[in-house]
XYZ file of C-alpha atoms in Angstrom:
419
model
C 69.605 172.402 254.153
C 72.980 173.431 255.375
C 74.140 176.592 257.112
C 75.437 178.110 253.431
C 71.972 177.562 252.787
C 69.952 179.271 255.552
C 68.381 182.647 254.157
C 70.644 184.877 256.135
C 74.093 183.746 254.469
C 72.117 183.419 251.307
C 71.212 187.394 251.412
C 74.338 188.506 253.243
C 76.457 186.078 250.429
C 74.253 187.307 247.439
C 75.219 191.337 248.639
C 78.428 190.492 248.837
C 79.211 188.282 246.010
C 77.067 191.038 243.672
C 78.919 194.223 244.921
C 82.394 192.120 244.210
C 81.457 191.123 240.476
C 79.840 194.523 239.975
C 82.408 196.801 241.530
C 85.073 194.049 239.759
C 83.252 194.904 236.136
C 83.322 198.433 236.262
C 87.405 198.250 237.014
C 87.704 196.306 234.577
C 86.183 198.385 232.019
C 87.862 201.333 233.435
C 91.243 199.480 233.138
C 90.721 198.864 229.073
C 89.215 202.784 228.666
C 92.661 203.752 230.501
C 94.381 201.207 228.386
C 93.051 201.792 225.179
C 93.250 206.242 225.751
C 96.895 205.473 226.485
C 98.113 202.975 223.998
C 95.475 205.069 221.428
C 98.438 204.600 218.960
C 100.296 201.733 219.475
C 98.676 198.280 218.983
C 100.708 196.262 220.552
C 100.339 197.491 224.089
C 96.577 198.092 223.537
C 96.221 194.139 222.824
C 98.037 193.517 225.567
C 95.867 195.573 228.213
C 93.044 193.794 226.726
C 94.446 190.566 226.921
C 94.888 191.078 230.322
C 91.561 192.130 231.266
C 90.417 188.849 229.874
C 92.154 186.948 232.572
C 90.788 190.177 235.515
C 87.690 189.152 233.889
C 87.690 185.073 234.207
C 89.694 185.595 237.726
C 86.974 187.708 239.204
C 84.193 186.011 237.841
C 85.612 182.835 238.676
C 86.244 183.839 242.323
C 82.160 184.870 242.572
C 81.400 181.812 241.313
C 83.500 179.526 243.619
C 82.384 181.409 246.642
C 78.473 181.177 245.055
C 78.730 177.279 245.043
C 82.418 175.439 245.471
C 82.484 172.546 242.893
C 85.234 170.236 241.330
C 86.205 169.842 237.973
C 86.599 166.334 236.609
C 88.892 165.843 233.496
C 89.284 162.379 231.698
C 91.276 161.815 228.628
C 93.195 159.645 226.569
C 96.761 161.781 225.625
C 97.074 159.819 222.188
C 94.465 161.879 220.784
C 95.643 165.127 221.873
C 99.220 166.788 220.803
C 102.491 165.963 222.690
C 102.723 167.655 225.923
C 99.032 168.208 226.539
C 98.412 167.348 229.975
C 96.766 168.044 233.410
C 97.679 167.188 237.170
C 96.750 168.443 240.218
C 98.829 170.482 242.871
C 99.244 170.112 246.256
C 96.931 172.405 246.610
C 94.020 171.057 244.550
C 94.484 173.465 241.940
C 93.951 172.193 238.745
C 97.200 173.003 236.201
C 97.012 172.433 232.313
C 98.880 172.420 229.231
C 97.388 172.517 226.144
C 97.950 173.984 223.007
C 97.258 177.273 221.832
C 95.933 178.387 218.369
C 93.211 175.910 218.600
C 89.259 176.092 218.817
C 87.226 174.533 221.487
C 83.783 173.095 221.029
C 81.150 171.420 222.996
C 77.725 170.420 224.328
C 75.557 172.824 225.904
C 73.649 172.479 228.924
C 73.960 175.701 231.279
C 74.110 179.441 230.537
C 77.635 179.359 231.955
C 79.107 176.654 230.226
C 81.402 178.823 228.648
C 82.948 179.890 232.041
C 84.347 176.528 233.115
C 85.893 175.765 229.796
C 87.469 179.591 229.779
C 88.754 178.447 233.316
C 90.269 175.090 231.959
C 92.059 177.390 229.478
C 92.882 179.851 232.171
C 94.849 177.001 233.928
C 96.580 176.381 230.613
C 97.635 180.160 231.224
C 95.641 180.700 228.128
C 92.924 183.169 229.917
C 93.785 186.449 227.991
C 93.778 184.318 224.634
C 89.634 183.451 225.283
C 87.420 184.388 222.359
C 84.086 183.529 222.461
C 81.170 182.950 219.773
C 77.933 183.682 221.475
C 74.373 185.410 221.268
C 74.704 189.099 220.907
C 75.314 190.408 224.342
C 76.650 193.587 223.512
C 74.010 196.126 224.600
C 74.364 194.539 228.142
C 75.451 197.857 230.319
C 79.014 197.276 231.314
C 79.466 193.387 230.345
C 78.836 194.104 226.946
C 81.243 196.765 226.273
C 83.665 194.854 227.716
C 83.293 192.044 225.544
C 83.098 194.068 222.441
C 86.526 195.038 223.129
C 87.545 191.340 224.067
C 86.525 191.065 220.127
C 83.923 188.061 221.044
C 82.278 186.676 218.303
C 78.732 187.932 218.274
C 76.034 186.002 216.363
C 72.350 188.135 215.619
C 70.976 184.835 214.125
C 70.817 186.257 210.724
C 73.634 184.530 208.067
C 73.680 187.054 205.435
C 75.054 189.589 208.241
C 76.552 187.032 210.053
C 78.888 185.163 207.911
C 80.398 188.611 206.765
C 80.821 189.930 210.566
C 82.334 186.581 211.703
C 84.468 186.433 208.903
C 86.272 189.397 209.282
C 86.883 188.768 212.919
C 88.159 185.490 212.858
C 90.868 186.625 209.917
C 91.671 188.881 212.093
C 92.263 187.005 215.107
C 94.054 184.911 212.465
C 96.422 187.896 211.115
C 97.165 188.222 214.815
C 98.287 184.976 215.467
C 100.727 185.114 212.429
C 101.974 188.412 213.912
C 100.574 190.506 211.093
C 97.146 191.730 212.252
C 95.893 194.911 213.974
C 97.248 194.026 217.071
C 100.695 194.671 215.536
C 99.952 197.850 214.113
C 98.704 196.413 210.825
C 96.457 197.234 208.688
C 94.450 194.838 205.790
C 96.332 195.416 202.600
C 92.663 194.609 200.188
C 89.097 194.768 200.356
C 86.680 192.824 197.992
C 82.592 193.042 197.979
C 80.319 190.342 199.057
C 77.250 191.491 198.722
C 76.469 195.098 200.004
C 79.435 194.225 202.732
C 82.863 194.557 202.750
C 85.633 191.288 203.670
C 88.957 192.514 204.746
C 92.001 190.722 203.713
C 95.693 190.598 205.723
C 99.338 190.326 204.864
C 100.162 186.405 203.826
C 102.644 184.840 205.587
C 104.207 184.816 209.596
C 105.975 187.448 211.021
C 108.436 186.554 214.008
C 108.103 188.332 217.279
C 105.327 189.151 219.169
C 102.403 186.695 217.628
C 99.291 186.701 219.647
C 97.637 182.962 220.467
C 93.578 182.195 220.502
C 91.396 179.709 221.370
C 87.968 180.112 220.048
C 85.420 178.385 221.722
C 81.844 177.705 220.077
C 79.032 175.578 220.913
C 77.724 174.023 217.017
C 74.375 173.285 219.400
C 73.474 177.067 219.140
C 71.766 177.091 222.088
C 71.385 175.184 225.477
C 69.045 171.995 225.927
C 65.589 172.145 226.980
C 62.174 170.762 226.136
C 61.797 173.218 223.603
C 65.392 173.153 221.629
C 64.897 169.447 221.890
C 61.545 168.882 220.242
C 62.598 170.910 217.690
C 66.578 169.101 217.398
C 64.205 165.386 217.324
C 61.802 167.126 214.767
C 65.260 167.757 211.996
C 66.637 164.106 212.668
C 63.090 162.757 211.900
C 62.669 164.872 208.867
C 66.197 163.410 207.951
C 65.785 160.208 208.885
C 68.638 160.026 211.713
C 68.407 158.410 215.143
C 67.059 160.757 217.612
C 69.690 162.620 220.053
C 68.957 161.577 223.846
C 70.944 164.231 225.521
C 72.347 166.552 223.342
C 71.147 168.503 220.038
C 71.760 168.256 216.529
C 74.229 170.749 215.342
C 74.583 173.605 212.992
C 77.277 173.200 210.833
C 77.927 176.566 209.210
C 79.285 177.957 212.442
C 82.233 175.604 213.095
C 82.659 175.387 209.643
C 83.601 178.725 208.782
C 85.268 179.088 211.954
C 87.660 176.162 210.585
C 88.037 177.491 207.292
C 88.674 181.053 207.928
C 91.400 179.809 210.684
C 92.937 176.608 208.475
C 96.607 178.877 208.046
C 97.502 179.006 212.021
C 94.625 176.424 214.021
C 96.791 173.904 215.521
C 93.928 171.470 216.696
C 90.002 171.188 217.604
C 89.530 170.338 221.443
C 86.014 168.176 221.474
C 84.235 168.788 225.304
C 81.893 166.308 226.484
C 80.221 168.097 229.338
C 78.253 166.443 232.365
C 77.027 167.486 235.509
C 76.566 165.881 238.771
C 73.138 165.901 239.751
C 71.047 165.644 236.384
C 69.218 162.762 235.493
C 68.599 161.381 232.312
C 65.778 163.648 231.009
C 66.759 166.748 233.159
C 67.469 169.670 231.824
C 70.650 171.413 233.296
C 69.102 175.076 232.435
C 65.622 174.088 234.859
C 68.064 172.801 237.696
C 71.017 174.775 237.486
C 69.698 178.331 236.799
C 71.730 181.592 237.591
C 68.880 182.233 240.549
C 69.669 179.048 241.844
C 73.397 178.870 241.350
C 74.434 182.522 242.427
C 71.653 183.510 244.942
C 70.807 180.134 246.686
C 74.031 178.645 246.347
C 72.785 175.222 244.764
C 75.321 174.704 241.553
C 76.821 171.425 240.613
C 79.053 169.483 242.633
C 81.025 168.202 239.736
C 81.420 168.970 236.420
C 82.913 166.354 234.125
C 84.357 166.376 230.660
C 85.649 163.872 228.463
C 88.095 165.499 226.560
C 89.806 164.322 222.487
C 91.554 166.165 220.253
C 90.887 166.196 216.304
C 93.999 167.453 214.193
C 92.881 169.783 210.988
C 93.811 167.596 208.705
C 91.766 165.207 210.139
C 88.769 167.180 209.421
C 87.150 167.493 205.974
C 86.897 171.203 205.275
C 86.929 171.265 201.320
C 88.569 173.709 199.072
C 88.927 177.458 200.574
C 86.373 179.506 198.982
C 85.797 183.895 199.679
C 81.824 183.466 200.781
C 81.429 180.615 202.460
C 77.786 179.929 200.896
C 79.949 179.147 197.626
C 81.374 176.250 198.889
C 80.597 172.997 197.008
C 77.985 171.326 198.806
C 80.195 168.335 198.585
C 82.623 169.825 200.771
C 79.917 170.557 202.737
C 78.140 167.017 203.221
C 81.468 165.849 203.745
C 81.938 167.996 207.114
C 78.324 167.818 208.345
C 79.036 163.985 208.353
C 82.102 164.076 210.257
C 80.365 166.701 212.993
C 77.475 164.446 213.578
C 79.310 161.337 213.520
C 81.132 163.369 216.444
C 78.058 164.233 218.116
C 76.902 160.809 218.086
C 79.752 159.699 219.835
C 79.413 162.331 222.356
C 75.698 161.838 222.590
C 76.576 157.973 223.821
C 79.349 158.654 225.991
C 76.726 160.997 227.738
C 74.918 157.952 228.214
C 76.848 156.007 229.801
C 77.571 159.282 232.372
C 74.457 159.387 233.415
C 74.368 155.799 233.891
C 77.482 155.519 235.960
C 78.591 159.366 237.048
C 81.698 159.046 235.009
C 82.736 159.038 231.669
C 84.692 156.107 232.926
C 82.873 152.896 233.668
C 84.909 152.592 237.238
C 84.727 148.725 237.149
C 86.849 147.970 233.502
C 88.651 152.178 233.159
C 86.887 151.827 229.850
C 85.981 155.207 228.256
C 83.113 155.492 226.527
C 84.801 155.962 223.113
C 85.059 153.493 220.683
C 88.390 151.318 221.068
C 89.868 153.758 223.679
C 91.161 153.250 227.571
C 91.377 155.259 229.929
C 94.493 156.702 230.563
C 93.802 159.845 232.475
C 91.108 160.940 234.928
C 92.262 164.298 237.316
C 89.664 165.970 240.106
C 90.468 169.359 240.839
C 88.868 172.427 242.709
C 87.342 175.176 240.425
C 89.268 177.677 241.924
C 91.410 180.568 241.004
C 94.832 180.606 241.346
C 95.843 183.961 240.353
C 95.717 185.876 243.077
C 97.349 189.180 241.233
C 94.906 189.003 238.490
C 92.277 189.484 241.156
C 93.898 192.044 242.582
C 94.711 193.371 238.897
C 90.736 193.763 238.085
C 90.117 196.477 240.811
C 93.182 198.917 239.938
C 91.284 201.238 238.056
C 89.147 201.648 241.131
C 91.358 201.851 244.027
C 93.415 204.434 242.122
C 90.492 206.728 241.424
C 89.492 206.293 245.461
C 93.103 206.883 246.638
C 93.105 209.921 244.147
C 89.477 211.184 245.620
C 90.734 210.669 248.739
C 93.996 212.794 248.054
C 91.517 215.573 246.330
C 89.179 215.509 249.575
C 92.626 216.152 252.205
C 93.766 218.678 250.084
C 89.975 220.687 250.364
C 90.213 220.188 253.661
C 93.368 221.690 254.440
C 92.273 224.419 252.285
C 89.316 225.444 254.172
């Protein structure tokens, strides 16, 4: 055990570290209430305060994270799959810096409750932090977080398609109507309405709009959940039943997710990032949510020491998603074969190159560079701290808060000069 490790830094880190992300929260939600009363009328600025608590958000929690457990992030991929200019390096510093291409969705495996929060990083290096949606559980009656993301517009799931489908629907148009500059966020409002079922879809000008357009990437896990002994007996129980080989280290996925996501996005997505996720320290047969766990990770200090991902890039057109239909239940089931056979020949891939992590540490055998994709090389492999960068969105997340103290502060001098 280590000195970070001894039970008095653990309890005098774990007070610190929790009055930082909790006192960082509640500015940040002050910051969009002040936002949002202000710019009440005027969409443009109100998207932007938002959008900017998104990277307050990722920098603070970020920062708690780092100081919780310091870790590296490992990167390897091949640049022909991925659009021209895409690219990472490393400072001088360590810092990892990015460029990669907005309008797109993210997927991946997952393993850890807080997956999400290194891939929002690697976007965050991209200076793509405020563009972060994310389609999750529904978290929304969590006290503080979950207002916060219910402004951020995060796509929440309640398990139930009927409701689902119609919810996710209208947000992802939206975010799309946004992106062509002719959404909400630009003082727009849907020009038609039609029924499906008891529930409304909302429909947006056609076309782009020049001027101020506002970028996403949407990141999903098709898995629906994180691996353990439980999600897996049930993912080997569905390839059985189907007849398909048996996943080893990551779990069948659910299709209608990613496929409406696709669909409802096909006018402005620019590309589908594919994240193969491992973590230093698991063992074939380990479960990241037993070893990692929040307890562990934020109050003991014991995270990961790496986490790598093998990153590709799929263009849309690349991707069967059939003819565009209103509810997504009428598409031809055709169409729909079609893209469950591309996503699990994806996850089979990824399911393999996991493999051959755990079996060497890498996604890159370090004897031959090969990665563990069919018929490619590796090209690319950068190490970088997690770490944030941003020092003034830090220091951005607790405005709300220091201005209310300096303004107590005024209001107390001023009583006591009057008595």
């Amino acid at each position: 055990m280590t000195v970070r490790h001894a039970w008095p830094i653990v309890i005098v880190r774990t007070f610190l570290l929790g009055a930082i992300f909790v006192i960082g929260c509640l500015s940040i939600m002050m910051n969009q209430i002040v936002g949002m009363f202000v710019f009440a009328n005027d969409g443009v600025q109100k998207q932007a305060v938002i959008n900017a608590t998104k990277k307050q958000f990722i920098a603070v929690f970020g920062t708690v994270t780092r100081w919780a457990n310091p870790c590296k992030i490992s990167i390897t991929y091949d640049p022909s799959t991925l659009p021209e200019g895409d690219s990472f390096k490393v400072d001088s510093l360590g810092n990892l810096s990015s460029i990669l291409t907005p309008n797109s969705v993210v997927i991946s495996n997952h393993q850890i409750y807080t997956d999400w929060l290194y891939l929002w990083f690697i976007l965050y290096t991209a200076r793509l932090g405020d563009s972060v949606y994310i389609m999750l559980k529904d978290l929304s009656k969590i006290p503080v977080l979950g207002f916060g993301m219910k402004n951020y517009n995060f796509l929440f799931l309640s398990r139930k398609w009927e409701k689902d489908k119609i919810v996710l629907t209208n947000q992802l148009l939206t975010i799309d109507a946004n992106a062509r500059g002719l959404g909400p966020a630009n003082g727009v409002t849907h020009v038609t309405s039609t029924n499906v079922g008891s529930s409304e879809l909302h429909h947006w000008p056609e076309g782009h709009k020049s001027g101020q357009i506002w970028p996403y990437l949407v990141i999903l896990y098709p898995e629906g959940t994180v691996t353990s002994a439980r999600t897996r007996a049930k993912s080997d129980k569905f390839c059985q039943e189907r007849n398909m080989p048996v996943l080893r280290h990551t779990l069948l996925p659910r299709v209608r997710g990613l496929f409406l996501t696709l669909r409802k996005l096909r006018n402005t997505v620019e590309i589908v990032y594919d994240f193969t996720c491992g973590y230093s320290g698991l063992k074939p047969g380990e479960y990241g949510e037993d070893i990692y766990t929040l307890k562990s990770h934020y109050l003991k200090g014991y995270g990961p020491e790496k986490i790598s991902y093998h990153l590709r890039g799929w263009k849309l057109s690349e991707i069967p998603l059939g003819e565009e239909t209103e509810d997504i239940d009428d598409v031809s089931p055709e169409d729909l074969v079609k893209f469950e056979e591309w996503l699990f020949k994806v996850w089979y891939e990824k399911d393999r190159m996991l493999d051959q992590f755990y079996k060497h540490g890498s996604f890159v055998d370090p004897k031959s560079d090969v990665i563990y994709t069919p018929g490619k090389v590796a090209e690319n492999t950068v190490v970088a701290d997690f770490r944030i960068n941003g020092i003034s969105d830090i220091i951005g997340s607790f405005a709300s808060i220091t201005i209310i103290l300096l303004l107590l502060r005024i209001i107390w001098i001023l009583i006591l000069k009057l008595l």
